[in-house]
Coordinates of C-alpha atoms in Angstrom, one line a residue:
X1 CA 41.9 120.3 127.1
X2 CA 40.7 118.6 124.4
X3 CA 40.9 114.9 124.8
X4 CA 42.0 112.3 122.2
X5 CA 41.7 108.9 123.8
X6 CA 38.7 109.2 126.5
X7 CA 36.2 110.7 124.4
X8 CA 33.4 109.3 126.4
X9 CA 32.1 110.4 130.1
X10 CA 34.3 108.6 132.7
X11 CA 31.1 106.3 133.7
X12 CA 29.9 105.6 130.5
X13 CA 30.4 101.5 129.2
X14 CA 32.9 100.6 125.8
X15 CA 32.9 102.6 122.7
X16 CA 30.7 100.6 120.1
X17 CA 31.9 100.5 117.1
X18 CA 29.1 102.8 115.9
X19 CA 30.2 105.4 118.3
X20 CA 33.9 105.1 117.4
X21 CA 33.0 105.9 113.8
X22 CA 30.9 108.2 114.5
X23 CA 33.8 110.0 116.0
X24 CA 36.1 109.8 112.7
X25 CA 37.0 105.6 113.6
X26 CA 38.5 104.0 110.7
X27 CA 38.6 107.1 108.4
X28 CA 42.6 107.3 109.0
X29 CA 42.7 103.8 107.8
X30 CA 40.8 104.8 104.4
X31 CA 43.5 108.1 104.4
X32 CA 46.3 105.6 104.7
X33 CA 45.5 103.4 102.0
X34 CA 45.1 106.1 99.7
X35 CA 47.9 108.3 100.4
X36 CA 50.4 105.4 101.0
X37 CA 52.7 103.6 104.1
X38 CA 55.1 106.7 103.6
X39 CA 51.9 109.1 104.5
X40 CA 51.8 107.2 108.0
X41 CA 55.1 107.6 108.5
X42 CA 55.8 111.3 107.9
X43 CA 52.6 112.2 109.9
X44 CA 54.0 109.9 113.2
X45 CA 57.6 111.5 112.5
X46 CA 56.1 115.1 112.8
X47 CA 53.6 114.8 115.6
X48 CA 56.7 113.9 117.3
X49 CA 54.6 110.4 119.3
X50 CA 56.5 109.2 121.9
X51 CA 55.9 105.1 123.0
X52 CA 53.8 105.0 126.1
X53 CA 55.0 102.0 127.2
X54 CA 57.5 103.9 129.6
X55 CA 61.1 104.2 127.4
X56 CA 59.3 107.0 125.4
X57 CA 61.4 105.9 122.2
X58 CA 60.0 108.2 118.9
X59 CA 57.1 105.7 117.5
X60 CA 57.8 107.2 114.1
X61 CA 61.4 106.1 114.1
X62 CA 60.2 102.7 115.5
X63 CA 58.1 102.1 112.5
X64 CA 60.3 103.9 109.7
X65 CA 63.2 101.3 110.7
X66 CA 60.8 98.2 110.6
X67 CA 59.5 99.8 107.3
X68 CA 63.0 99.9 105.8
X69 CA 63.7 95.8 106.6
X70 CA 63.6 93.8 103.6
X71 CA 62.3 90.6 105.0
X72 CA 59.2 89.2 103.6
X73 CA 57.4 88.7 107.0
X74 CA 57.3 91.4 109.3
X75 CA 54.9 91.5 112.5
X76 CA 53.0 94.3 115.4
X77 CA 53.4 93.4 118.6
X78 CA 50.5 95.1 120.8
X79 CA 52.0 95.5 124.4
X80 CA 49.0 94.9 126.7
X81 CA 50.7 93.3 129.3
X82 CA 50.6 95.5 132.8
X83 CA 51.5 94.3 136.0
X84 CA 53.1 97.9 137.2
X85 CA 52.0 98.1 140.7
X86 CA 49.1 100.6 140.8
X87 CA 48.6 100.7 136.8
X88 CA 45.4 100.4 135.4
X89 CA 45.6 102.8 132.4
X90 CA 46.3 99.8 129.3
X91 CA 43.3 97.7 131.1
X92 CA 40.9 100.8 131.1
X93 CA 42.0 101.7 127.5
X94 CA 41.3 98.1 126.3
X95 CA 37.8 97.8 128.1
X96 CA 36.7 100.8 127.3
X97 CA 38.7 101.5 123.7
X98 CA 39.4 98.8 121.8
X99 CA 38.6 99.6 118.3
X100 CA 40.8 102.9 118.7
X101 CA 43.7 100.1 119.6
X102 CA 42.5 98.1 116.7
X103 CA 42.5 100.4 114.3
X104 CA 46.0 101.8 115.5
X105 CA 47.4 98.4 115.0
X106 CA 46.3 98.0 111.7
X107 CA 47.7 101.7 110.8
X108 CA 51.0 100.0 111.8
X109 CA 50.4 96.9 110.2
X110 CA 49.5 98.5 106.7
X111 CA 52.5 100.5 107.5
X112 CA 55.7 98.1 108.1
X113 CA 54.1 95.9 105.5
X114 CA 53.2 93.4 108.3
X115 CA 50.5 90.1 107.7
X116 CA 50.0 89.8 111.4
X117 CA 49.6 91.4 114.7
X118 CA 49.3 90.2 117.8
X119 CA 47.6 91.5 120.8
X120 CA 49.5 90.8 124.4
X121 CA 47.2 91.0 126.9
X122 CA 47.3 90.6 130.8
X123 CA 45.7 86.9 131.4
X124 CA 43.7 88.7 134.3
X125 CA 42.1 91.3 132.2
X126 CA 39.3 88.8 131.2
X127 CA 36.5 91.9 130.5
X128 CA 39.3 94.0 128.2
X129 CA 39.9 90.1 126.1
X130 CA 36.5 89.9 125.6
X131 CA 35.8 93.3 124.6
X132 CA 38.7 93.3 122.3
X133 CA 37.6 90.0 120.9
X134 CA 34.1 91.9 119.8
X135 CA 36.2 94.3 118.6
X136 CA 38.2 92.2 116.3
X137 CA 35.1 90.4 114.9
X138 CA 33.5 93.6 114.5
X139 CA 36.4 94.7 112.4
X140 CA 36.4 91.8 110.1
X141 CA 32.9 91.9 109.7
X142 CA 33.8 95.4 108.3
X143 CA 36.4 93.9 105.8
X144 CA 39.2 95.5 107.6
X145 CA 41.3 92.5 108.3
X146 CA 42.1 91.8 104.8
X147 CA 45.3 94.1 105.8
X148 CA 46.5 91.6 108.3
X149 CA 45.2 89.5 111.0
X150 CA 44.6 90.4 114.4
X151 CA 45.0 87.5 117.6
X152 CA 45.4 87.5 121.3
X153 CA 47.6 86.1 123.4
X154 CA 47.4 85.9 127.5
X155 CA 50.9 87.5 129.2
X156 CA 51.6 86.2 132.5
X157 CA 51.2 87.7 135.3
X158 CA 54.7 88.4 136.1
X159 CA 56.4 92.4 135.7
X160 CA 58.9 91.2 133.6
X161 CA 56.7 89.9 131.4
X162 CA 55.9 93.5 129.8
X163 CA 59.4 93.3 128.4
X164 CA 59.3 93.9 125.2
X165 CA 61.5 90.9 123.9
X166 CA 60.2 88.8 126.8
X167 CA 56.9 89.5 125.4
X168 CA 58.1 87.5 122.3
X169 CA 59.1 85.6 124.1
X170 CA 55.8 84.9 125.2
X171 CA 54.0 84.7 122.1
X172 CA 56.4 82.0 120.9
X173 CA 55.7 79.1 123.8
X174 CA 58.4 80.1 126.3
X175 CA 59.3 81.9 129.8
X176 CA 59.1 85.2 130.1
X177 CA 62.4 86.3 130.1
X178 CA 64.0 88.9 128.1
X179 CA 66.5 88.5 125.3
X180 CA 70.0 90.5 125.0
X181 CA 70.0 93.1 122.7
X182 CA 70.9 93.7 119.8
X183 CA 69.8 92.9 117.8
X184 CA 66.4 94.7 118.5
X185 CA 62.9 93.8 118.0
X186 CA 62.8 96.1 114.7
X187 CA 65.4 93.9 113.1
X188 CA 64.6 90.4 114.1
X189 CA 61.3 90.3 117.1
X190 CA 58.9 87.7 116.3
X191 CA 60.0 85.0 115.1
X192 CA 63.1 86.4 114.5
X193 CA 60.9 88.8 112.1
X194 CA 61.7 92.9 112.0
X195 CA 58.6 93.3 114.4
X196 CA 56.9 96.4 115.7
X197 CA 56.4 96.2 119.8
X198 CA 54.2 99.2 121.4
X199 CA 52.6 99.8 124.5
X200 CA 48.6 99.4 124.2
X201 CA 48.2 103.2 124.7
X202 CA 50.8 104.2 122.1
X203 CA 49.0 102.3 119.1
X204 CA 45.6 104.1 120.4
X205 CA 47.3 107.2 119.4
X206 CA 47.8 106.5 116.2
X207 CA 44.8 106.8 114.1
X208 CA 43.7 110.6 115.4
X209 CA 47.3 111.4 114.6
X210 CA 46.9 110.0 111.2
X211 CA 43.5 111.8 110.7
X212 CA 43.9 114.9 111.8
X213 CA 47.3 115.5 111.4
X214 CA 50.5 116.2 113.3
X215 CA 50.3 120.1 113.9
X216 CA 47.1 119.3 116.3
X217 CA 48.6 116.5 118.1
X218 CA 51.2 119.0 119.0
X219 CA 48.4 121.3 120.2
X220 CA 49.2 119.6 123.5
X221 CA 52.0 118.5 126.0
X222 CA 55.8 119.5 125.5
X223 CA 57.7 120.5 123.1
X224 CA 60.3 117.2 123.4
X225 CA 57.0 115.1 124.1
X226 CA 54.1 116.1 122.6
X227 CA 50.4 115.3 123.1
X228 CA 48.3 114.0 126.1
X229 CA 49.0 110.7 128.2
X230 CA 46.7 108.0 130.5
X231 CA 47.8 108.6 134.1
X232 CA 45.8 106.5 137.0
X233 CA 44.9 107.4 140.1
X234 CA 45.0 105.6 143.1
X235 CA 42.5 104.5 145.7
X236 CA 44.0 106.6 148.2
X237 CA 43.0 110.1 146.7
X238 CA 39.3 110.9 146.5
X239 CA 38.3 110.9 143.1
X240 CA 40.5 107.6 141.7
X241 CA 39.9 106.1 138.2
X242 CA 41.9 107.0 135.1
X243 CA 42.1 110.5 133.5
X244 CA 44.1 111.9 130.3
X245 CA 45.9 114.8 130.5
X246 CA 48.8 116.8 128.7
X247 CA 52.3 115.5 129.1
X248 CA 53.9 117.9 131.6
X249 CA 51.4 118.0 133.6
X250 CA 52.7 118.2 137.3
X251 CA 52.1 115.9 139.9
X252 CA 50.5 118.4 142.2
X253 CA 48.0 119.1 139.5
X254 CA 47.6 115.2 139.0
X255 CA 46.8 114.4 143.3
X256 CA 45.2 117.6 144.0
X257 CA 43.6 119.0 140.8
X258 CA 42.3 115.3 139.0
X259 CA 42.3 113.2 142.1
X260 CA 40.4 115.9 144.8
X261 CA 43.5 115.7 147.0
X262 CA 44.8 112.5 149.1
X263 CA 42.0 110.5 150.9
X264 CA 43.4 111.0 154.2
X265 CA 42.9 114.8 153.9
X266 CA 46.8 115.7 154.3
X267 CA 48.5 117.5 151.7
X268 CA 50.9 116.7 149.1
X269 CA 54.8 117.0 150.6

């Protein structure tokens, strides 16, 4: 399996932004602005990208209706908020990834025609904040937030704060409770803004999709959901720690293949 979003050895530290672009970082970004917001679209359409956040919603239909609002201001929403019991995947991603995030969130930025994205992070993840605040200075240094702007902003450390709408909620001073719907965030999010509001790991996607095109992303994984996905792996099997494999990928194979088995030595029922 060739991977796409843990390019580097399982022990190793962050991705510098050296190594990211020695890797191909940022060259979707310079594709995008030449070819055009429709470019990014059509590519995400065809690779067939399902959000990672867990409702697995089309990320190329996401964008194209935030695209096709008239409104002047338009925002991305970065979902980095995880509290699932067991989850570590976003955290990992972020520590270890963050201009891959960065650069996705610009893609979508440049895309929807929006001035300003903002990165919703877990309050407890103090090493991925830091290591996307690097990332983020890094990337200005680099002249690539004359697209939009790029802040952070802590998520409590409550489950339902990784609502999507209660995530705006967030972001604009209040408790984290989500709103009915409709209307949805691509119509009025932020702000009451047409907003853009992907999981962490969906965004990462983005730019290898953009650079390499949408016949290779569906290389890998299903038919109906195509490309690889972040699964984590618990303490109680004997190789824990994140791993990236194909979607479809069976649960047996995930405990018994990737993790070494359970722990306790007793087999999968």
């Amino acid at each position: 399996m060739e991977p796409i979003l843990l390019t580097k050895a399982p022990d190793a530290g962050p991705q510098t932004f050296d190594e990211y672009r020695a890797e191909g970082g940022y060259e979707a970004l310079a594709k995008a602005l030449t070819a055009g917001p429709q470019s990014v679209l059509n590519e995400l359409t065809a690779s067939g990208l399902r959000g990672r956040g867990g409702a697995g919603f089309p990320t190329g239909q996401k964008w194209s209706l935030t695209a096709q609002e008239p409104a002047h201001l338009k925002y991305v929403v970065a979902n980095g908020g995880e509290d699932e019991p067991g989850s570590q995947k976003d955290r990992f991603l972020m520590e270890r990834y963050p201009h891959k995030i960065i650069e996705g969130v610009l893609l979508a930025a440049y895309t929807i025609g929006a001035s300003e994205a903002v990165l919703y992070v877990n309050a407890l993840f103090t090493d991925a904040i830091a290591q996307l605040e690097s990332a983020i200075s890094e990337t200005s240094t680099a002249g690539h937030l004359a697209i939009a702007s790029i802040r952070i902003t802590s998520a409590p450390r409550q489950y339902v704060a990784g609502e999507d709408t209660a995530a705006l909620e967030v972001i604009e001073g209040r408790d984290p409770l989500p709103r009915m719907k409709p209307p949805f965030p691509t119509t009025a999010g932020l702000y009451g803004q047409p907003t853009v509001v992907n999981n962490i790991e969906t965004f990462a996607y983005v730019p290898s999709i953009v650079r390499r095109g949408a016949d290779w992303f569906r290389g890998q994984g299903t038919a109906d959901n195509p490309g690889t996905m972040l699964f984590t792996l618990p303490a109680n099997v004997r190789h824990p720690g994140v791993v990236e494999l194909p979607v479809g990928t069976t649960l047996r194979a995930l405990v018994e293949e990737h993790g070494g088995g359970l722990a306790s030595g007793r087999g999968v029922k």
